[in-house]
GROMACS .gro file of C-alpha atoms in nm:
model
  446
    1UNK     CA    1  10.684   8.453   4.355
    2UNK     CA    2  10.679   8.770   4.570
    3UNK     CA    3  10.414   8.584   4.784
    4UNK     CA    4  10.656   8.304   4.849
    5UNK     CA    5  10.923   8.504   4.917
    6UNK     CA    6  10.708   8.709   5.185
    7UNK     CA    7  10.630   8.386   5.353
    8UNK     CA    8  10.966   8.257   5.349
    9UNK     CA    9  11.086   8.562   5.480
   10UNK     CA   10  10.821   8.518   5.762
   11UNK     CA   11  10.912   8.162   5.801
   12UNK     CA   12  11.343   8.274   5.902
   13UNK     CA   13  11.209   8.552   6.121
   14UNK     CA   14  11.004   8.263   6.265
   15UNK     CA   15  11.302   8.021   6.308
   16UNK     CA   16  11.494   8.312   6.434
   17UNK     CA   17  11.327   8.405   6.716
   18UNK     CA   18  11.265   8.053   6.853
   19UNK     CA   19  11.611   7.991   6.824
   20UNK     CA   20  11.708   8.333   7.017
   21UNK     CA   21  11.443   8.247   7.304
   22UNK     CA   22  11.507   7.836   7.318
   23UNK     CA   23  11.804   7.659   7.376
   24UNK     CA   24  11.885   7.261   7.422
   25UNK     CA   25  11.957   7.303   7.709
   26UNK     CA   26  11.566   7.371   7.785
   27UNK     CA   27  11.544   6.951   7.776
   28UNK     CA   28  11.786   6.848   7.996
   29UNK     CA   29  11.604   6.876   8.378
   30UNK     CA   30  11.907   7.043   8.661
   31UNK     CA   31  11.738   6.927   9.026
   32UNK     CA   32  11.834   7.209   9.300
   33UNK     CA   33  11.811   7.054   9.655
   34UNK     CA   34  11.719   7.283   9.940
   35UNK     CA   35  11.801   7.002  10.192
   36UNK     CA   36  11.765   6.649  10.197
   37UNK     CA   37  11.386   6.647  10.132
   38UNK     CA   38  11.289   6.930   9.912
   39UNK     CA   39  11.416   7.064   9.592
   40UNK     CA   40  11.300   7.223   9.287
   41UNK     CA   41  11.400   7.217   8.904
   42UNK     CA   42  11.626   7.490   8.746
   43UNK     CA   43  11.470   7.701   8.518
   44UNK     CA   44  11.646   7.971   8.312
   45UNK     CA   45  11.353   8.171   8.265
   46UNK     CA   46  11.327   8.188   8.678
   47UNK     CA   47  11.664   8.247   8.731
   48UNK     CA   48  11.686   8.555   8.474
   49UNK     CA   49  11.373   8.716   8.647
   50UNK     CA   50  11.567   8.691   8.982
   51UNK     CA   51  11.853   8.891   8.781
   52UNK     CA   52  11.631   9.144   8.665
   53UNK     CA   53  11.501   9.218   9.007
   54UNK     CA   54  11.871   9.252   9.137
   55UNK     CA   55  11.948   9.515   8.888
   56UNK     CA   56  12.098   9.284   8.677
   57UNK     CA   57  12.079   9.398   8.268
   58UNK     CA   58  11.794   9.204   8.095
   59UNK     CA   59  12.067   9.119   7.831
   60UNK     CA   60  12.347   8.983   8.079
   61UNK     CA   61  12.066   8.820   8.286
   62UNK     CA   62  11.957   8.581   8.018
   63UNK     CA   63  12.331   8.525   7.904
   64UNK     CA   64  12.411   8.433   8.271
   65UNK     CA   65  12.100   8.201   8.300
   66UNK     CA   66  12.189   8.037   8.016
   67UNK     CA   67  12.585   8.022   8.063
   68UNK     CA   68  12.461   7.860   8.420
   69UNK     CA   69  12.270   7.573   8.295
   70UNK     CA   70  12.508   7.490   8.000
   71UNK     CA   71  12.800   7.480   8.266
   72UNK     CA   72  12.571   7.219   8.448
   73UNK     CA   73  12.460   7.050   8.165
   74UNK     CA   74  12.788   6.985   8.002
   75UNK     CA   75  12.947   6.859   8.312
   76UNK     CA   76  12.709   6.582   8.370
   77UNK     CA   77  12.572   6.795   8.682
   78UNK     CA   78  12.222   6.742   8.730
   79UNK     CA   79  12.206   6.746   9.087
   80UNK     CA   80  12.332   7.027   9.315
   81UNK     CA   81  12.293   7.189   9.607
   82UNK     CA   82  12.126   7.551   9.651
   83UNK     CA   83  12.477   7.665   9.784
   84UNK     CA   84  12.691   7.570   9.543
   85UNK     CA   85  12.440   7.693   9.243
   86UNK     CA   86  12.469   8.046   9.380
   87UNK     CA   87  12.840   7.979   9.417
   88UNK     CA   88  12.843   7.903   9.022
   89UNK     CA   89  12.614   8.190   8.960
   90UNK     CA   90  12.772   8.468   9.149
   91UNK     CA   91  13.123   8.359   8.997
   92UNK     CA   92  12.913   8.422   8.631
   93UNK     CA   93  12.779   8.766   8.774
   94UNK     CA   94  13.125   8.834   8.860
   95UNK     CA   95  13.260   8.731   8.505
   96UNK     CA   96  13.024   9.019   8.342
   97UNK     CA   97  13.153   9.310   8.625
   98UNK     CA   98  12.901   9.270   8.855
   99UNK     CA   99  12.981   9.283   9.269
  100UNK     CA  100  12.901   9.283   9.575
  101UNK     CA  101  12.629   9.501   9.560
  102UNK     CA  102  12.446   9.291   9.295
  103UNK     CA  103  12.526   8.951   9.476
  104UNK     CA  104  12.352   9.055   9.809
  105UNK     CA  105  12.072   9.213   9.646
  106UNK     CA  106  12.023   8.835   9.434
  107UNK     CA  107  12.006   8.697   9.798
  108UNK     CA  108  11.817   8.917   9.990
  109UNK     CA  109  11.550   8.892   9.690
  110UNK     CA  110  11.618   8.484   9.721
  111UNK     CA  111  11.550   8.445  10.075
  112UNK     CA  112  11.212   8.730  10.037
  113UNK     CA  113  11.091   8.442   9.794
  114UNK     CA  114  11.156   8.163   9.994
  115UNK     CA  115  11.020   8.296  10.337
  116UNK     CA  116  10.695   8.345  10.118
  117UNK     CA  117  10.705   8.694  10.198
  118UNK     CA  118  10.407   8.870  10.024
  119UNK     CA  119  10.489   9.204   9.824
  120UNK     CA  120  10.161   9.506   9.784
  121UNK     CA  121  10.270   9.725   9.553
  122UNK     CA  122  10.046  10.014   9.525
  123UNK     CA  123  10.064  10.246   9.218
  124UNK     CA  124   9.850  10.550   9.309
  125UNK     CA  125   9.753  10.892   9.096
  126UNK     CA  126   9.504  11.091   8.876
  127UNK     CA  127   9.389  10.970   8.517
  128UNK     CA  128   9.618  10.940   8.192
  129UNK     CA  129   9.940  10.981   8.341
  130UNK     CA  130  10.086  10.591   8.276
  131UNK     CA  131  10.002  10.416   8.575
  132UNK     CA  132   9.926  10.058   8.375
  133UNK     CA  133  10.242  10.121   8.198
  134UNK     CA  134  10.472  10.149   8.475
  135UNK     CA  135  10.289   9.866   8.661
  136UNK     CA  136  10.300   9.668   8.355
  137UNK     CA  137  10.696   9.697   8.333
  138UNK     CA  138  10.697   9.632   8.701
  139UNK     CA  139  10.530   9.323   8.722
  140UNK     CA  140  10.753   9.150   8.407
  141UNK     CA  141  11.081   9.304   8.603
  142UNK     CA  142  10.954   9.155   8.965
  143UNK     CA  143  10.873   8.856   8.792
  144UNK     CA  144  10.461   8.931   8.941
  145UNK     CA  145  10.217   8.763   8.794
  146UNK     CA  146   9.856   8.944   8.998
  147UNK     CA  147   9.814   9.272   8.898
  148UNK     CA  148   9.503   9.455   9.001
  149UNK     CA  149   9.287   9.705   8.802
  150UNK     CA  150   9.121   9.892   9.053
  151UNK     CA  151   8.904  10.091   8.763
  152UNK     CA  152   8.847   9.753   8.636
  153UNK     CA  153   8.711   9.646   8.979
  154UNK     CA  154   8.490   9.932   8.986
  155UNK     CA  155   8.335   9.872   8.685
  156UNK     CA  156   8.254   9.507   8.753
  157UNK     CA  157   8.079   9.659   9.074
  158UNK     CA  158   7.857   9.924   8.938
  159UNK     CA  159   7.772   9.671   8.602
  160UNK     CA  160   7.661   9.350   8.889
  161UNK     CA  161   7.513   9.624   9.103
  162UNK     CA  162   7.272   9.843   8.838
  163UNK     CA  163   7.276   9.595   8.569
  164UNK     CA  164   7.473   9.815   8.294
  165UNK     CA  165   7.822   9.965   8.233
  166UNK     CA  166   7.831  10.333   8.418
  167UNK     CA  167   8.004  10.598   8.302
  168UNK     CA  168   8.367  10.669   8.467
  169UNK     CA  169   8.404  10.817   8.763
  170UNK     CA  170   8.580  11.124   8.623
  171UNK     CA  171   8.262  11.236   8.358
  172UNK     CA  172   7.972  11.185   8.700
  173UNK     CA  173   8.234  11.386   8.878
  174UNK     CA  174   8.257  11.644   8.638
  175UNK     CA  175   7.899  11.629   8.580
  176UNK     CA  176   7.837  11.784   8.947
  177UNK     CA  177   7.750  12.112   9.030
  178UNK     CA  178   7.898  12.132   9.341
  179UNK     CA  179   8.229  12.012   9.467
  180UNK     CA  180   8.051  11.828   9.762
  181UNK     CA  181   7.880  11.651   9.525
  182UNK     CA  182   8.160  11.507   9.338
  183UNK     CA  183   8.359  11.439   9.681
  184UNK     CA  184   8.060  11.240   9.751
  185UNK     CA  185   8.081  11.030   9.432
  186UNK     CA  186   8.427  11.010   9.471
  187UNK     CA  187   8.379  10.859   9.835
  188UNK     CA  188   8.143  10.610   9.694
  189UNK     CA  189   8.375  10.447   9.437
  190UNK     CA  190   8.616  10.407   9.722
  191UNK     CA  191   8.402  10.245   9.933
  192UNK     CA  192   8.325   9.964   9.678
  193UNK     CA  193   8.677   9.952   9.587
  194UNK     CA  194   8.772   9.886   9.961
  195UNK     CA  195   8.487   9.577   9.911
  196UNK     CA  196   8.573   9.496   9.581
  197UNK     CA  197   8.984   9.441   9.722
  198UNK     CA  198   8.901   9.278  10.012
  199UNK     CA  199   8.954   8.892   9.881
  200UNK     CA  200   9.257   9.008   9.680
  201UNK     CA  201   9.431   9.146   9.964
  202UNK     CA  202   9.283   8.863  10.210
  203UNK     CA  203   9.459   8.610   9.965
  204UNK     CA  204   9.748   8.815   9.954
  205UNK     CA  205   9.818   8.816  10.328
  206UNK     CA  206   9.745   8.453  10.382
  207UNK     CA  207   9.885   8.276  10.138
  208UNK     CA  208  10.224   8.461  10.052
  209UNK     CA  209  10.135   8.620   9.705
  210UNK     CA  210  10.251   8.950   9.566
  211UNK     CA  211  10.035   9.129   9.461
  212UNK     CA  212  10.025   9.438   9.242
  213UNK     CA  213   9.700   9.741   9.251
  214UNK     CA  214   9.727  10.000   9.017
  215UNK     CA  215   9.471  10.292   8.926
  216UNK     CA  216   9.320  10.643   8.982
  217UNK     CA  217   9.040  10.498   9.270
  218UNK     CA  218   9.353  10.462   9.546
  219UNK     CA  219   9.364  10.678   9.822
  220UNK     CA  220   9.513  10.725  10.167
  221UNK     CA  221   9.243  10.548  10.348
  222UNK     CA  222   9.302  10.222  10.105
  223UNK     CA  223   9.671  10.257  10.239
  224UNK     CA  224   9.557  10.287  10.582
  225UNK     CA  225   9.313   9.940  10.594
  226UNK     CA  226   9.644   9.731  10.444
  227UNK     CA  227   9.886   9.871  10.665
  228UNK     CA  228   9.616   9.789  10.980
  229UNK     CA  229   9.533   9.439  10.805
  230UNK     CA  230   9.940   9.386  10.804
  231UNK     CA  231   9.896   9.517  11.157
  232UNK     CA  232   9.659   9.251  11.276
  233UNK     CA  233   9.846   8.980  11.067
  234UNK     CA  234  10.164   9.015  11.313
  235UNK     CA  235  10.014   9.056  11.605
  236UNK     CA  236   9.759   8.725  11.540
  237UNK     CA  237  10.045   8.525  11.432
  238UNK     CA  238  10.238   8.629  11.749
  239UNK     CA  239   9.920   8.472  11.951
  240UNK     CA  240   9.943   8.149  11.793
  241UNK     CA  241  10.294   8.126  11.860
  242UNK     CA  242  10.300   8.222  12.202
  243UNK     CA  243  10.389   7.891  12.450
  244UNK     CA  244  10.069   7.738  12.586
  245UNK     CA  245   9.827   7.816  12.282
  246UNK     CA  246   9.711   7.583  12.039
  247UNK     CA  247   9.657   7.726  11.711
  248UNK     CA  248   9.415   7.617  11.501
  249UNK     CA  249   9.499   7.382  11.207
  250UNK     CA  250   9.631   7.568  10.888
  251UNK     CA  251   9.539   7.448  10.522
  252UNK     CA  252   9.876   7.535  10.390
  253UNK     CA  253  10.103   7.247  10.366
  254UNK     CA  254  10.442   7.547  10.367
  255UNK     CA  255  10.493   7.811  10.533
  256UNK     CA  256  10.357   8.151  10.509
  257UNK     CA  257  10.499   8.478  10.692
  258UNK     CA  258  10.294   8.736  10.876
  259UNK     CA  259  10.460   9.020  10.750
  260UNK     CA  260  10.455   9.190  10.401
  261UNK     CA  261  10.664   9.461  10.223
  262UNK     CA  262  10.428   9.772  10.168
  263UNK     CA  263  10.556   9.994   9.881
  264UNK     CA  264  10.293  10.275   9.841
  265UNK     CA  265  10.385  10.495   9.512
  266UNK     CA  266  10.226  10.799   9.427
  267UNK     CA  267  10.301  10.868   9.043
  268UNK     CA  268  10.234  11.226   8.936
  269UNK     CA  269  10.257  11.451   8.618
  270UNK     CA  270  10.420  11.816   8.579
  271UNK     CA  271  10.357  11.859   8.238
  272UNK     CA  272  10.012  11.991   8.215
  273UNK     CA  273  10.054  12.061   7.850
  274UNK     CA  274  10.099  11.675   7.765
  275UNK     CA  275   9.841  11.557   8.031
  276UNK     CA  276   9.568  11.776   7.852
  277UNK     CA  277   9.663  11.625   7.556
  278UNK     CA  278   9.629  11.243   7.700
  279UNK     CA  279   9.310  11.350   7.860
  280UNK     CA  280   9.150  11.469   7.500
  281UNK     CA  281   9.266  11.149   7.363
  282UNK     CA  282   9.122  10.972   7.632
  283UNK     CA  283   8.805  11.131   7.568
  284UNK     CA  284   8.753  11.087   7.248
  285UNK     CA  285   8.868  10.726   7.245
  286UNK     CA  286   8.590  10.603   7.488
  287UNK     CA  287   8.321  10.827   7.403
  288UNK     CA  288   8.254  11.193   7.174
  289UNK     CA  289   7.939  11.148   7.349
  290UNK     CA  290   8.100  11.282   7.636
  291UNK     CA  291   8.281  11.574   7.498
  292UNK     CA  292   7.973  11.769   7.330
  293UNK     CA  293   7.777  11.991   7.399
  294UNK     CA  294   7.532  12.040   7.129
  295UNK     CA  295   7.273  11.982   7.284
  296UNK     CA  296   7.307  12.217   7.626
  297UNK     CA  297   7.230  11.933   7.823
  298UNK     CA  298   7.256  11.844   8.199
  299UNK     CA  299   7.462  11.545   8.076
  300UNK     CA  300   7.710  11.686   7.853
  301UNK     CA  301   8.039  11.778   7.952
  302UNK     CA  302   8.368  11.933   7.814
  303UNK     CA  303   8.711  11.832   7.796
  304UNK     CA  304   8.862  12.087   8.009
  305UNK     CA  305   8.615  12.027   8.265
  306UNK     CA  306   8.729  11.658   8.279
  307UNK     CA  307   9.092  11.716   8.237
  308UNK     CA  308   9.036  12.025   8.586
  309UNK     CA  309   8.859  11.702   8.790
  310UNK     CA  310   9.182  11.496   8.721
  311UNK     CA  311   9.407  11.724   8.837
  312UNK     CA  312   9.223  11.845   9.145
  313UNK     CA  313   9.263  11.468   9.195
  314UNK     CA  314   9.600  11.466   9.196
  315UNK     CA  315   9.656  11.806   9.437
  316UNK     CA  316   9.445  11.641   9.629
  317UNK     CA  317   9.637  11.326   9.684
  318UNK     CA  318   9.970  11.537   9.728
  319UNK     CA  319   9.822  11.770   9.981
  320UNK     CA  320   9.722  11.476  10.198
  321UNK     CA  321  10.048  11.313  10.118
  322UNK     CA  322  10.245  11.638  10.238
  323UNK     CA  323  10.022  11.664  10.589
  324UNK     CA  324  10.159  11.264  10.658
  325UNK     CA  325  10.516  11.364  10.602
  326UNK     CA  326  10.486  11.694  10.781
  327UNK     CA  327  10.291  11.490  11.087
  328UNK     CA  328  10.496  11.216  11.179
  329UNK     CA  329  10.360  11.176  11.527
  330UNK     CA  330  10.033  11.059  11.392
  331UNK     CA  331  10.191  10.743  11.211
  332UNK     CA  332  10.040  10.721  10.900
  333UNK     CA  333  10.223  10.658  10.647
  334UNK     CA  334  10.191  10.831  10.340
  335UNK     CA  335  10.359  10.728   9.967
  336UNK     CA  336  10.640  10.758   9.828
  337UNK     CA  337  10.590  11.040   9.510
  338UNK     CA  338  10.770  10.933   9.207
  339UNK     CA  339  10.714  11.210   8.911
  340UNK     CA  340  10.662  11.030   8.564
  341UNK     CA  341  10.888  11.117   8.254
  342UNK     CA  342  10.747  10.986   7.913
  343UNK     CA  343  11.056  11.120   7.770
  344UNK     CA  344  11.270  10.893   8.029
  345UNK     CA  345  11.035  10.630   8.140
  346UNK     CA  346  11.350  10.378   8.238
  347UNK     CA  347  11.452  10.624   8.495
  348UNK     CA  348  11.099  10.601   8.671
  349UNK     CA  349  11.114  10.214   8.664
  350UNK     CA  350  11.454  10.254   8.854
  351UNK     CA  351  11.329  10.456   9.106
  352UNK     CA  352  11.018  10.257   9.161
  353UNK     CA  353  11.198   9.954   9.187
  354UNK     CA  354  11.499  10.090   9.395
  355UNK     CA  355  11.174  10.145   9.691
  356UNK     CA  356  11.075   9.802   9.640
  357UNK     CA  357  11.447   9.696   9.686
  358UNK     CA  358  11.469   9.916   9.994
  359UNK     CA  359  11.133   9.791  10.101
  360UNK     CA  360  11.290   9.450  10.079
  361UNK     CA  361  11.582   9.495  10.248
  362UNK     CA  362  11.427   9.622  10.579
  363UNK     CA  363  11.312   9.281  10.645
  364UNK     CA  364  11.651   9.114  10.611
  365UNK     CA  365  11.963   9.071  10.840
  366UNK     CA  366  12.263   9.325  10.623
  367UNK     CA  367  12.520   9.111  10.843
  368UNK     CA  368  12.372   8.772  10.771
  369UNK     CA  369  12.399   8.847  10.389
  370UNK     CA  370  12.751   9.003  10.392
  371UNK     CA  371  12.876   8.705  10.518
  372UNK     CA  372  12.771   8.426  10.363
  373UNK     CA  373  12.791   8.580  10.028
  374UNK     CA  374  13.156   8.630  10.105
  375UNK     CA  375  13.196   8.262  10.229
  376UNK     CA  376  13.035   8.141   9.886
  377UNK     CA  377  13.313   8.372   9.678
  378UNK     CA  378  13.613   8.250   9.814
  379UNK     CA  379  13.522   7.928   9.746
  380UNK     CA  380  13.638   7.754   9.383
  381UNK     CA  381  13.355   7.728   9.155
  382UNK     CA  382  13.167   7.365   9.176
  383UNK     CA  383  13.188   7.310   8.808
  384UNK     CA  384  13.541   7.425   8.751
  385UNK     CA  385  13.806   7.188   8.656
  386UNK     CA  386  14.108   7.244   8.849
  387UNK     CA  387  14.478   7.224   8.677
  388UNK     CA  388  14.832   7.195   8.764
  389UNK     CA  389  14.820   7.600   8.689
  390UNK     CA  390  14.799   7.854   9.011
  391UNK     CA  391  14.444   8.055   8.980
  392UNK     CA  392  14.598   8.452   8.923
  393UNK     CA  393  14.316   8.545   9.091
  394UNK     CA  394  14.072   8.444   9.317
  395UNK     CA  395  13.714   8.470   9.353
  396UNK     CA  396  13.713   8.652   9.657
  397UNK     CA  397  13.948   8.907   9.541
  398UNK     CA  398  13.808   8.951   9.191
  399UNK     CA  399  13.491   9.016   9.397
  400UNK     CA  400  13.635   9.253   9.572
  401UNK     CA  401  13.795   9.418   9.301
  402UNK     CA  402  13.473   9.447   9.100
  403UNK     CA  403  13.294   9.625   9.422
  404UNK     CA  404  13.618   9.884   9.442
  405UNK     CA  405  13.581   9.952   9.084
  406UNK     CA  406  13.234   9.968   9.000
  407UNK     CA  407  13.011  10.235   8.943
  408UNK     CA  408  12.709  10.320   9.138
  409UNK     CA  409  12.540  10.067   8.933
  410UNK     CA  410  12.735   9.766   9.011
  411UNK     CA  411  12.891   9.782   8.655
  412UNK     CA  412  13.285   9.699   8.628
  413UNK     CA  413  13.426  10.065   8.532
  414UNK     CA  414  13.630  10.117   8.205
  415UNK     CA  415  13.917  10.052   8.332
  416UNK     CA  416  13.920   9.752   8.463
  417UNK     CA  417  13.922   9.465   8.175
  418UNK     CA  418  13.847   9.102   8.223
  419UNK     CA  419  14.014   8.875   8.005
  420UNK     CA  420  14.082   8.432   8.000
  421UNK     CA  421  14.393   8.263   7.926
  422UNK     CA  422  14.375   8.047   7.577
  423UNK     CA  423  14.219   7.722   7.601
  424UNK     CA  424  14.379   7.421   7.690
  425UNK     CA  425  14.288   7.056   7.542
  426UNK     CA  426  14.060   6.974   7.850
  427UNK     CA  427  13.831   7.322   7.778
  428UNK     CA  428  13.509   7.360   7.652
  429UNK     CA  429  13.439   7.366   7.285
  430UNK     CA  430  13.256   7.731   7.348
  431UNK     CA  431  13.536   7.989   7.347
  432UNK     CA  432  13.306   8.196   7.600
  433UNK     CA  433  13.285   7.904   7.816
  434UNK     CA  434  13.592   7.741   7.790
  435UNK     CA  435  13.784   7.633   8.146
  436UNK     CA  436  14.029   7.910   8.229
  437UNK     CA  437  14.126   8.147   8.481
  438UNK     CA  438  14.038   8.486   8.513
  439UNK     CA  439  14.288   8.744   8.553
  440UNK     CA  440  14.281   9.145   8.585
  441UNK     CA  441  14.454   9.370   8.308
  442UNK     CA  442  14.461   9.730   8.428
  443UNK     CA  443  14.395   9.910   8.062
  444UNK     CA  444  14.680  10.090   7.898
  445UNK     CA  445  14.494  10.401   7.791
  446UNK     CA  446  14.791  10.561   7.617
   0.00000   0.00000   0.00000
């Protein structure tokens, strides 16, 4: 009996879940035309990945993806223009207290997606500090599918090239006598890296995908060969363009921009108490083999000396980093240090993805976005049945009441509430989505 009761128990948690994560709405097919020849199919999962990147709560991005398609769904709407989606789904954002700020941000991140703009996100910095974590977290909230191992990479190299698994990079260096010696190692893995990339970020500039490389083997000099390949890109694309030149045939059927968004992060750890610790566990995870020294052998190696190699690693890097910044003239750029906090790991993903927002928005027209988001908000939303009753508000003004009164995070502030009128007999059956009109309340706090 207790077994039975275990698997039914299994069974609801089952049923639970696919109900929280499914909806039947997921059946019915919403066609979004981009013009008269080319559309694409709404998808909730899409659409809640574009909220995320826009700083949009995981939580009110799925409830406004979903909201969205059941508005469609239930009014019979299964074909509509791009403009008039956004219209329906900025009037949802603004519903849940979320402005101006939010809205262009949705667009700018639209229009980097459609241009087939490519994103290289590079996580740099020393061993056992996070970096998979936080590119990990990255990739789900950009919606990126390619993310790049770059330790990985250099494993596959040295196992094709002498026919077995080497040891990492950190133990060989550690294993030198001299610090020449381990430079020179260290030189070496970068040089196969820089091969070992080459088709990723060959792919990446050609045919529009983002692409994410992560790990301890990225340097300045890997930074350096994809902002010169970007470099190149432009100024090749510019040739083809140029009047009298015929350039050669392309294989892509769309098109493909020569630019890219280059966000270089350099992650780094303060806390060399907790970063010992990681690098013992580290250790003794892969290897003991590594850690004693029993023997007195040439081979053997201690934790401390490993754990002194990483964080040379990391001075290193910021030394270099802090000659770029302090040398402007000689244009190269260096990365943008972002100090990791296990304790706060959220606030790290923020700042990361604030540079890739800022990254974003230095390729985009601020006036072209400004106005055309307004010109979608002061229209009346698509799906929204009209009545005999004056609107209290309207969309443009709510909008702009929402960007007056939120917080630094887009977030309507406490005192501002947003509140419906009771149904009527033409509303929805859903008391969340029934056909009203939104009106501002200013909160009576005594």
């Amino acid at each position: 009996m207790e077994d039975r009761g275990g698997h039914g128990r299994k069974e609801r948690r089952s049923a639970t879940r696919s109900k929280t994560f499914s909806s039947k709405y997921d059946f019915v097919k919403v066609r979004v035309e981009l013009s008269s020849q080319h559309y694409y199919v709404l998808s909730r999962f899409l659409v809640s990945r574009m909220l995320t990147a826009a700083r949009i709560r995981q939580a009110h991005a799925l409830r406004i993806a979903l909201d969205l398609k059941k508005r469609l769904v239930d009014r019979d709407i299964l074909v509509i223009s791009q403009k008039d989606m956004e219209r329906e789904l900025f009037w949802l954002m603004a519903r849940l207290g979320y402005g101006m700020e939010n809205i262009i941000l949705y667009r700018k991140i639209a229009w980097f997606h459609h241009q087939r703009i490519p994103l290289i996100l590079l996580v740099a910095g020393t061993a056992c500090i996070g970096k998979s974590t936080i590119a990990t977290q990255l990739a789900e909230r950009l919606n990126l599918s390619n993310v790049v191992k770059t330790d990985v990479v250099y494993d596959l190299i040295q196992s094709i090239e002498k026919r077995k698994t080497p040891d990492p990079i950190w133990i060989r260096a550690a294993r030198a006598k001299e610090p020449s010696v381990a430079a020179g190692r260290f030189d070496t893995a970068f040089r196969d890296i820089q091969l070992g990339l080459e088709g990723d970020l060959q792919k990446t500039l050609t045919d529009g995908k983002s692409i994410i490389i992560e790990g301890s083997l990225i340097n300045h000099q890997l930074l350096d060969i994809i902002v010169e390949k970007r470099r190149k890109n432009i100024a090749q694309s510019a040739e083809d363009t140029a009047p009298g030149h015929e350039a050669a045939s392309s294989k892509h059927k769309y098109h493909v921009s020569p630019d890219c968004a280059i966000v270089p992060i350099l992650l780094t750890f303060e806390d060399t108490a907790m970063h010992r610790y990681l690098v013992d566990e580290w250790c003794l995870r892969n290897s003991p083999a590594w850690t004693t020294q029993v023997n007195g052998g040439d081979d053997d190696v201690s934790t401390n000396a490993i754990y002194k190699v990483m964080r040379q690693w990391q001075d290193d890097l910021l030394a270099e980093n802090n000659r770029r910044l302090k040398d402007p003239l000689e244009q190269q750029q260096p990365f943008y240090t972002v100090s990791m906090d296990f304790d706060n790991m959220e606030t790290t993903l923020n700042i990361i993805h604030q540079h890739v927002l800022d990254a974003i928005a230095e390729l985009c027209q601020e006036s072209d976005f400004v106005v055309d988001t307004q010109h979608l908000l002061s229209q009346d939303s698509p799906v929204k049945r009209l009545s005999d009753k004056a609107i209290d508000v309207s969309l443009a003004a709510l909008a702009s009441r929402l960007e007056t009164s939120s917080s630094g995070h887009g977030y309507a502030s406490e005192g501002v509430l947003l509140s419906r009128r009771p149904k009527d007999e033409d509303s929805d059956d859903s008391p969340q989505l029934q056909r009203g009109y939104v009106t501002v309340h200013e909160i009576d706090e005594t």
